[in-house]
Amino acid sequence: MTQPRPGGPAMARPMVIAIDGPAGAGKSTVTRALAKRLGMLFLDTGAMYRAATIGVLDAGIDHDDAQAVAGFVRARHIDFTDAGDVRLDGALLARSRLRSPETTAEIWRVADNPACRSHLVALQQALVAGRDAVVEGRDATTVICPDAQLKIYLDASPEERARRRLSEWPGDKPQPSLMEVVSSIRDRDDRDSHREVGALTLTDDAVHLFTDGLALNEVIARIIAYAVQRQPFLLEKLVLDQLIVGRSRQPGYVRVAPGNLPGASDGWQLGLTNPAPDRMPGTTRSLTRNHGGRQAGTLVQGAAILCLAGRGPVPEHVVALPMLPQTWYIIEPESWHAVIQAHGTICAWAESDRIIEERFELSATQISELESFLGVYLPH
Ligand code: DC
């Protein structure tokens, strides 16, 4: 029952989120999950270097001859299936071989070769051209997508990265010690940041995001918050199938009240949108299910509505919608939503009737996700 936005759809140029960072900082896991969450193309550029390396190893050419390696790689086509598996000249490559330590040890033959890099960069740019995409690599922010709207440098301490590497070490391979992995990570960092072309670089316009101690969903919520800051229409576009976005034709429809709730001592609180005009939103971390009327959400510092959305028996995810002048977001009957009451902010809600409330406790994961989002979106 999605209604078109009055005045036509919001047009925005494709959004590119470029993510660089050292090996083992969690880039693959984070970017894959982020792209899925945002419904964007995921481009794993490291997989393309891995695929080219496997091609070189199997081709029977002299690996030490940089010109022969370049000639071979520049004649290859590398792309991905819809399921995200990498293909070398149309042939699928097994994930286990792609990420094997043997492949990793030889990647430098391709990655340090400028002629190979320029070919792979051209393929990567063609894959993302005109599309919303999350691009992951070492040179995503600098060479592949220098104009990306959002650049993230995902980082973690060498020890944390070594622990993560060991936790996914193949069971059939002898495990090195933590210190051995730390030392090989430092070597790889050195190589990645000192190559002549396409070196890993933290640029001034990138967000330096340290992931030590953060759960995956917290990292993702932070990146989404940065993305929304840069392109406010992003989330609106993504949740259009869940929320009806409308413009109020009745100026008196929404009441505005101070957001200082009795007993609200935390920096932020979840509140229920409340249909009754004489009641303030509740202060509990729970949701209400709207079976009838129309409700507006809470304004977050006058900038956004943050809500949980979804149509199923439980809410699925957190969304934030920018609060644009003269625009009210009307939540679809029977969809789930909770709104954020940030301490000291203004809240607004619509008068309505025929509301039945069902209460629903938020999970710890959902709460940490909201806190992560707010930590970026509403810095104190
Ligand atoms: O992200 P990954 O571990 O799959 O990357 C494998 C190697 O490929 C990495 O050591 C450096 C290289 N690489 C690169 O040079 N440029 C990229 N854009 C991606 C990866």
mmCIF file with all atom_site columns, N, CA and C in Angstrom, residues 318-350:
data_model
loop_
_atom_site.group_PDB
_atom_site.id
_atom_site.type_symbol
_atom_site.label_atom_id
_atom_site.label_alt_id
_atom_site.label_comp_id
_atom_site.label_asym_id
_atom_site.label_entity_id
_atom_site.label_seq_id
_atom_site.pdbx_PDB_ins_code
_atom_site.Cartn_x
_atom_site.Cartn_y
_atom_site.Cartn_z
_atom_site.occupancy
_atom_site.B_iso_or_equiv
_atom_site.pdbx_formal_charge
_atom_site.auth_seq_id
_atom_site.auth_comp_id
_atom_site.auth_asym_id
_atom_site.auth_atom_id
_atom_site.pdbx_PDB_model_num
ATOM 1  N N  . VAL A 1 318 ? 16.086 -0.884 12.307 1.00 0.00 ? 318 VAL A N  1
ATOM 2  C CA . VAL A 1 318 ? 16.016 0.524  12.663 1.00 0.00 ? 318 VAL A CA 1
ATOM 3  C C  . VAL A 1 318 ? 16.091 1.365  11.397 1.00 0.00 ? 318 VAL A C  1
ATOM 4  N N  . VAL A 1 319 ? 15.236 2.312  11.291 1.00 0.00 ? 319 VAL A N  1
ATOM 5  C CA . VAL A 1 319 ? 15.375 3.250  10.178 1.00 0.00 ? 319 VAL A CA 1
ATOM 6  C C  . VAL A 1 319 ? 15.328 4.665  10.725 1.00 0.00 ? 319 VAL A C  1
ATOM 7  N N  . ALA A 1 320 ? 15.959 5.561  10.032 1.00 0.00 ? 320 ALA A N  1
ATOM 8  C CA . ALA A 1 320 ? 15.895 6.968  10.419 1.00 0.00 ? 320 ALA A CA 1
ATOM 9  C C  . ALA A 1 320 ? 15.461 7.747  9.199  1.00 0.00 ? 320 ALA A C  1
ATOM 10 N N  . LEU A 1 321 ? 14.502 8.584  9.371  1.00 0.00 ? 321 LEU A N  1
ATOM 11 C CA . LEU A 1 321 ? 14.027 9.375  8.243  1.00 0.00 ? 321 LEU A CA 1
ATOM 12 C C  . LEU A 1 321 ? 14.324 10.835 8.526  1.00 0.00 ? 321 LEU A C  1
ATOM 13 N N  . PRO A 1 322 ? 14.874 11.518 7.543  1.00 0.00 ? 322 PRO A N  1
ATOM 14 C CA . PRO A 1 322 ? 15.171 12.922 7.761  1.00 0.00 ? 322 PRO A CA 1
ATOM 15 C C  . PRO A 1 322 ? 13.880 13.721 7.897  1.00 0.00 ? 322 PRO A C  1
ATOM 16 N N  . MET A 1 323 ? 13.902 14.699 8.740  1.00 0.00 ? 323 MET A N  1
ATOM 17 C CA . MET A 1 323 ? 12.729 15.542 8.927  1.00 0.00 ? 323 MET A CA 1
ATOM 18 C C  . MET A 1 323 ? 12.892 16.735 8.015  1.00 0.00 ? 323 MET A C  1
ATOM 19 N N  . LEU A 1 324 ? 12.143 16.754 6.961  1.00 0.00 ? 324 LEU A N  1
ATOM 20 C CA . LEU A 1 324 ? 12.273 17.842 6.008  1.00 0.00 ? 324 LEU A CA 1
ATOM 21 C C  . LEU A 1 324 ? 11.161 18.852 6.263  1.00 0.00 ? 324 LEU A C  1
ATOM 22 N N  . PRO A 1 325 ? 11.368 20.088 5.929  1.00 0.00 ? 325 PRO A N  1
ATOM 23 C CA . PRO A 1 325 ? 10.349 21.098 6.214  1.00 0.00 ? 325 PRO A CA 1
ATOM 24 C C  . PRO A 1 325 ? 8.993  20.694 5.611  1.00 0.00 ? 325 PRO A C  1
ATOM 25 N N  . GLN A 1 326 ? 7.985  20.845 6.365  1.00 0.00 ? 326 GLN A N  1
ATOM 26 C CA . GLN A 1 326 ? 6.625  20.598 5.879  1.00 0.00 ? 326 GLN A CA 1
ATOM 27 C C  . GLN A 1 326 ? 6.333  19.131 5.590  1.00 0.00 ? 326 GLN A C  1
ATOM 28 N N  . THR A 1 327 ? 7.176  18.250 6.040  1.00 0.00 ? 327 THR A N  1
ATOM 29 C CA . THR A 1 327 ? 6.960  16.845 5.712  1.00 0.00 ? 327 THR A CA 1
ATOM 30 C C  . THR A 1 327 ? 6.679  16.054 6.979  1.00 0.00 ? 327 THR A C  1
ATOM 31 N N  . TRP A 1 328 ? 5.627  15.294 6.947  1.00 0.00 ? 328 TRP A N  1
ATOM 32 C CA . TRP A 1 328 ? 5.355  14.399 8.059  1.00 0.00 ? 328 TRP A CA 1
ATOM 33 C C  . TRP A 1 328 ? 5.452  12.979 7.548  1.00 0.00 ? 328 TRP A C  1
ATOM 34 N N  . TYR A 1 329 ? 5.934  12.140 8.361  1.00 0.00 ? 329 TYR A N  1
ATOM 35 C CA . TYR A 1 329 ? 5.995  10.735 7.984  1.00 0.00 ? 329 TYR A CA 1
ATOM 36 C C  . TYR A 1 329 ? 4.841  10.033 8.666  1.00 0.00 ? 329 TYR A C  1
ATOM 37 N N  . ILE A 1 330 ? 4.024  9.450  7.895  1.00 0.00 ? 330 ILE A N  1
ATOM 38 C CA . ILE A 1 330 ? 2.863  8.783  8.449  1.00 0.00 ? 330 ILE A CA 1
ATOM 39 C C  . ILE A 1 330 ? 3.092  7.294  8.346  1.00 0.00 ? 330 ILE A C  1
ATOM 40 N N  . ILE A 1 331 ? 3.076  6.658  9.473  1.00 0.00 ? 331 ILE A N  1
ATOM 41 C CA . ILE A 1 331 ? 3.481  5.264  9.501  1.00 0.00 ? 331 ILE A CA 1
ATOM 42 C C  . ILE A 1 331 ? 2.299  4.381  9.132  1.00 0.00 ? 331 ILE A C  1
ATOM 43 N N  . GLU A 1 332 ? 2.581  3.449  8.307  1.00 0.00 ? 332 GLU A N  1
ATOM 44 C CA . GLU A 1 332 ? 1.525  2.602  7.773  1.00 0.00 ? 332 GLU A CA 1
ATOM 45 C C  . GLU A 1 332 ? 0.837  1.817  8.880  1.00 0.00 ? 332 GLU A C  1
ATOM 46 N N  . PRO A 1 333 ? -0.477 1.770  8.855  1.00 0.00 ? 333 PRO A N  1
ATOM 47 C CA . PRO A 1 333 ? -1.170 0.969  9.859  1.00 0.00 ? 333 PRO A CA 1
ATOM 48 C C  . PRO A 1 333 ? -0.628 -0.454 9.866  1.00 0.00 ? 333 PRO A C  1
ATOM 49 N N  . GLU A 1 334 ? -0.478 -0.991 11.044 1.00 0.00 ? 334 GLU A N  1
ATOM 50 C CA . GLU A 1 334 ? -0.010 -2.359 11.256 1.00 0.00 ? 334 GLU A CA 1
ATOM 51 C C  . GLU A 1 334 ? 1.469  -2.556 11.021 1.00 0.00 ? 334 GLU A C  1
ATOM 52 N N  . SER A 1 335 ? 2.206  -1.482 10.787 1.00 0.00 ? 335 SER A N  1
ATOM 53 C CA . SER A 1 335 ? 3.658  -1.662 10.753 1.00 0.00 ? 335 SER A CA 1
ATOM 54 C C  . SER A 1 335 ? 4.191  -1.342 12.154 1.00 0.00 ? 335 SER A C  1
ATOM 55 N N  . TRP A 1 336 ? 5.335  -1.892 12.464 1.00 0.00 ? 336 TRP A N  1
ATOM 56 C CA . TRP A 1 336 ? 5.933  -1.679 13.776 1.00 0.00 ? 336 TRP A CA 1
ATOM 57 C C  . TRP A 1 336 ? 6.688  -0.364 13.783 1.00 0.00 ? 336 TRP A C  1
ATOM 58 N N  . HIS A 1 337 ? 6.656  0.307  14.885 1.00 0.00 ? 337 HIS A N  1
ATOM 59 C CA . HIS A 1 337 ? 7.528  1.466  14.984 1.00 0.00 ? 337 HIS A CA 1
ATOM 60 C C  . HIS A 1 337 ? 7.739  1.859  16.429 1.00 0.00 ? 337 HIS A C  1
ATOM 61 N N  . ALA A 1 338 ? 8.948  2.297  16.692 1.00 0.00 ? 338 ALA A N  1
ATOM 62 C CA . ALA A 1 338 ? 9.244  2.922  17.976 1.00 0.00 ? 338 ALA A CA 1
ATOM 63 C C  . ALA A 1 338 ? 9.949  4.210  17.634 1.00 0.00 ? 338 ALA A C  1
ATOM 64 N N  . VAL A 1 339 ? 9.870  5.156  18.489 1.00 0.00 ? 339 VAL A N  1
ATOM 65 C CA . VAL A 1 339 ? 10.513 6.421  18.180 1.00 0.00 ? 339 VAL A CA 1
ATOM 66 C C  . VAL A 1 339 ? 11.483 6.787  19.295 1.00 0.00 ? 339 VAL A C  1
ATOM 67 N N  . ILE A 1 340 ? 12.428 7.581  18.946 1.00 0.00 ? 340 ILE A N  1
ATOM 68 C CA . ILE A 1 340 ? 13.459 7.960  19.898 1.00 0.00 ? 340 ILE A CA 1
ATOM 69 C C  . ILE A 1 340 ? 13.113 9.268  20.575 1.00 0.00 ? 340 ILE A C  1
ATOM 70 N N  . GLN A 1 341 ? 13.203 9.266  21.866 1.00 0.00 ? 341 GLN A N  1
ATOM 71 C CA . GLN A 1 341 ? 13.066 10.499 22.625 1.00 0.00 ? 341 GLN A CA 1
ATOM 72 C C  . GLN A 1 341 ? 14.466 10.873 23.107 1.00 0.00 ? 341 GLN A C  1
ATOM 73 N N  . ALA A 1 342 ? 15.140 11.721 22.368 1.00 0.00 ? 342 ALA A N  1
ATOM 74 C CA . ALA A 1 342 ? 16.462 12.151 22.814 1.00 0.00 ? 342 ALA A CA 1
ATOM 75 C C  . ALA A 1 342 ? 16.271 13.195 23.900 1.00 0.00 ? 342 ALA A C  1
ATOM 76 N N  . HIS A 1 343 ? 17.094 13.121 24.925 1.00 0.00 ? 343 HIS A N  1
ATOM 77 C CA . HIS A 1 343 ? 16.917 13.972 26.094 1.00 0.00 ? 343 HIS A CA 1
ATOM 78 C C  . HIS A 1 343 ? 16.947 15.448 25.697 1.00 0.00 ? 343 HIS A C  1
ATOM 79 N N  . GLY A 1 344 ? 15.950 16.158 26.133 1.00 0.00 ? 344 GLY A N  1
ATOM 80 C CA . GLY A 1 344 ? 15.945 17.592 25.879 1.00 0.00 ? 344 GLY A CA 1
ATOM 81 C C  . GLY A 1 344 ? 15.532 17.998 24.478 1.00 0.00 ? 344 GLY A C  1
ATOM 82 N N  . THR A 1 345 ? 15.041 17.066 23.717 1.00 0.00 ? 345 THR A N  1
ATOM 83 C CA . THR A 1 345 ? 14.631 17.453 22.365 1.00 0.00 ? 345 THR A CA 1
ATOM 84 C C  . THR A 1 345 ? 13.117 17.615 22.305 1.00 0.00 ? 345 THR A C  1
ATOM 85 N N  . ILE A 1 346 ? 12.678 18.023 21.184 1.00 0.00 ? 346 ILE A N  1
ATOM 86 C CA . ILE A 1 346 ? 11.253 18.228 20.963 1.00 0.00 ? 346 ILE A CA 1
ATOM 87 C C  . ILE A 1 346 ? 10.642 16.940 20.415 1.00 0.00 ? 346 ILE A C  1
ATOM 88 N N  . CYS A 1 347 ? 9.491  16.602 20.870 1.00 0.00 ? 347 CYS A N  1
ATOM 89 C CA . CYS A 1 347 ? 8.832  15.474 20.239 1.00 0.00 ? 347 CYS A CA 1
ATOM 90 C C  . CYS A 1 347 ? 7.487  15.932 19.675 1.00 0.00 ? 347 CYS A C  1
ATOM 91 N N  . ALA A 1 348 ? 7.001  15.197 18.753 1.00 0.00 ? 348 ALA A N  1
ATOM 92 C CA . ALA A 1 348 ? 5.734  15.551 18.132 1.00 0.00 ? 348 ALA A CA 1
ATOM 93 C C  . ALA A 1 348 ? 4.975  14.273 17.831 1.00 0.00 ? 348 ALA A C  1
ATOM 94 N N  . TRP A 1 349 ? 3.714  14.317 17.947 1.00 0.00 ? 349 TRP A N  1
ATOM 95 C CA . TRP A 1 349 ? 2.959  13.138 17.557 1.00 0.00 ? 349 TRP A CA 1
ATOM 96 C C  . TRP A 1 349 ? 1.587  13.559 17.070 1.00 0.00 ? 349 TRP A C  1
ATOM 97 N N  . ALA A 1 350 ? 0.965  12.700 16.391 1.00 0.00 ? 350 ALA A N  1
ATOM 98 C CA . ALA A 1 350 ? -0.306 13.056 15.783 1.00 0.00 ? 350 ALA A CA 1
ATOM 99 C C  . ALA A 1 350 ? -1.465 12.622 16.663 1.00 0.00 ? 350 ALA A C  1
#
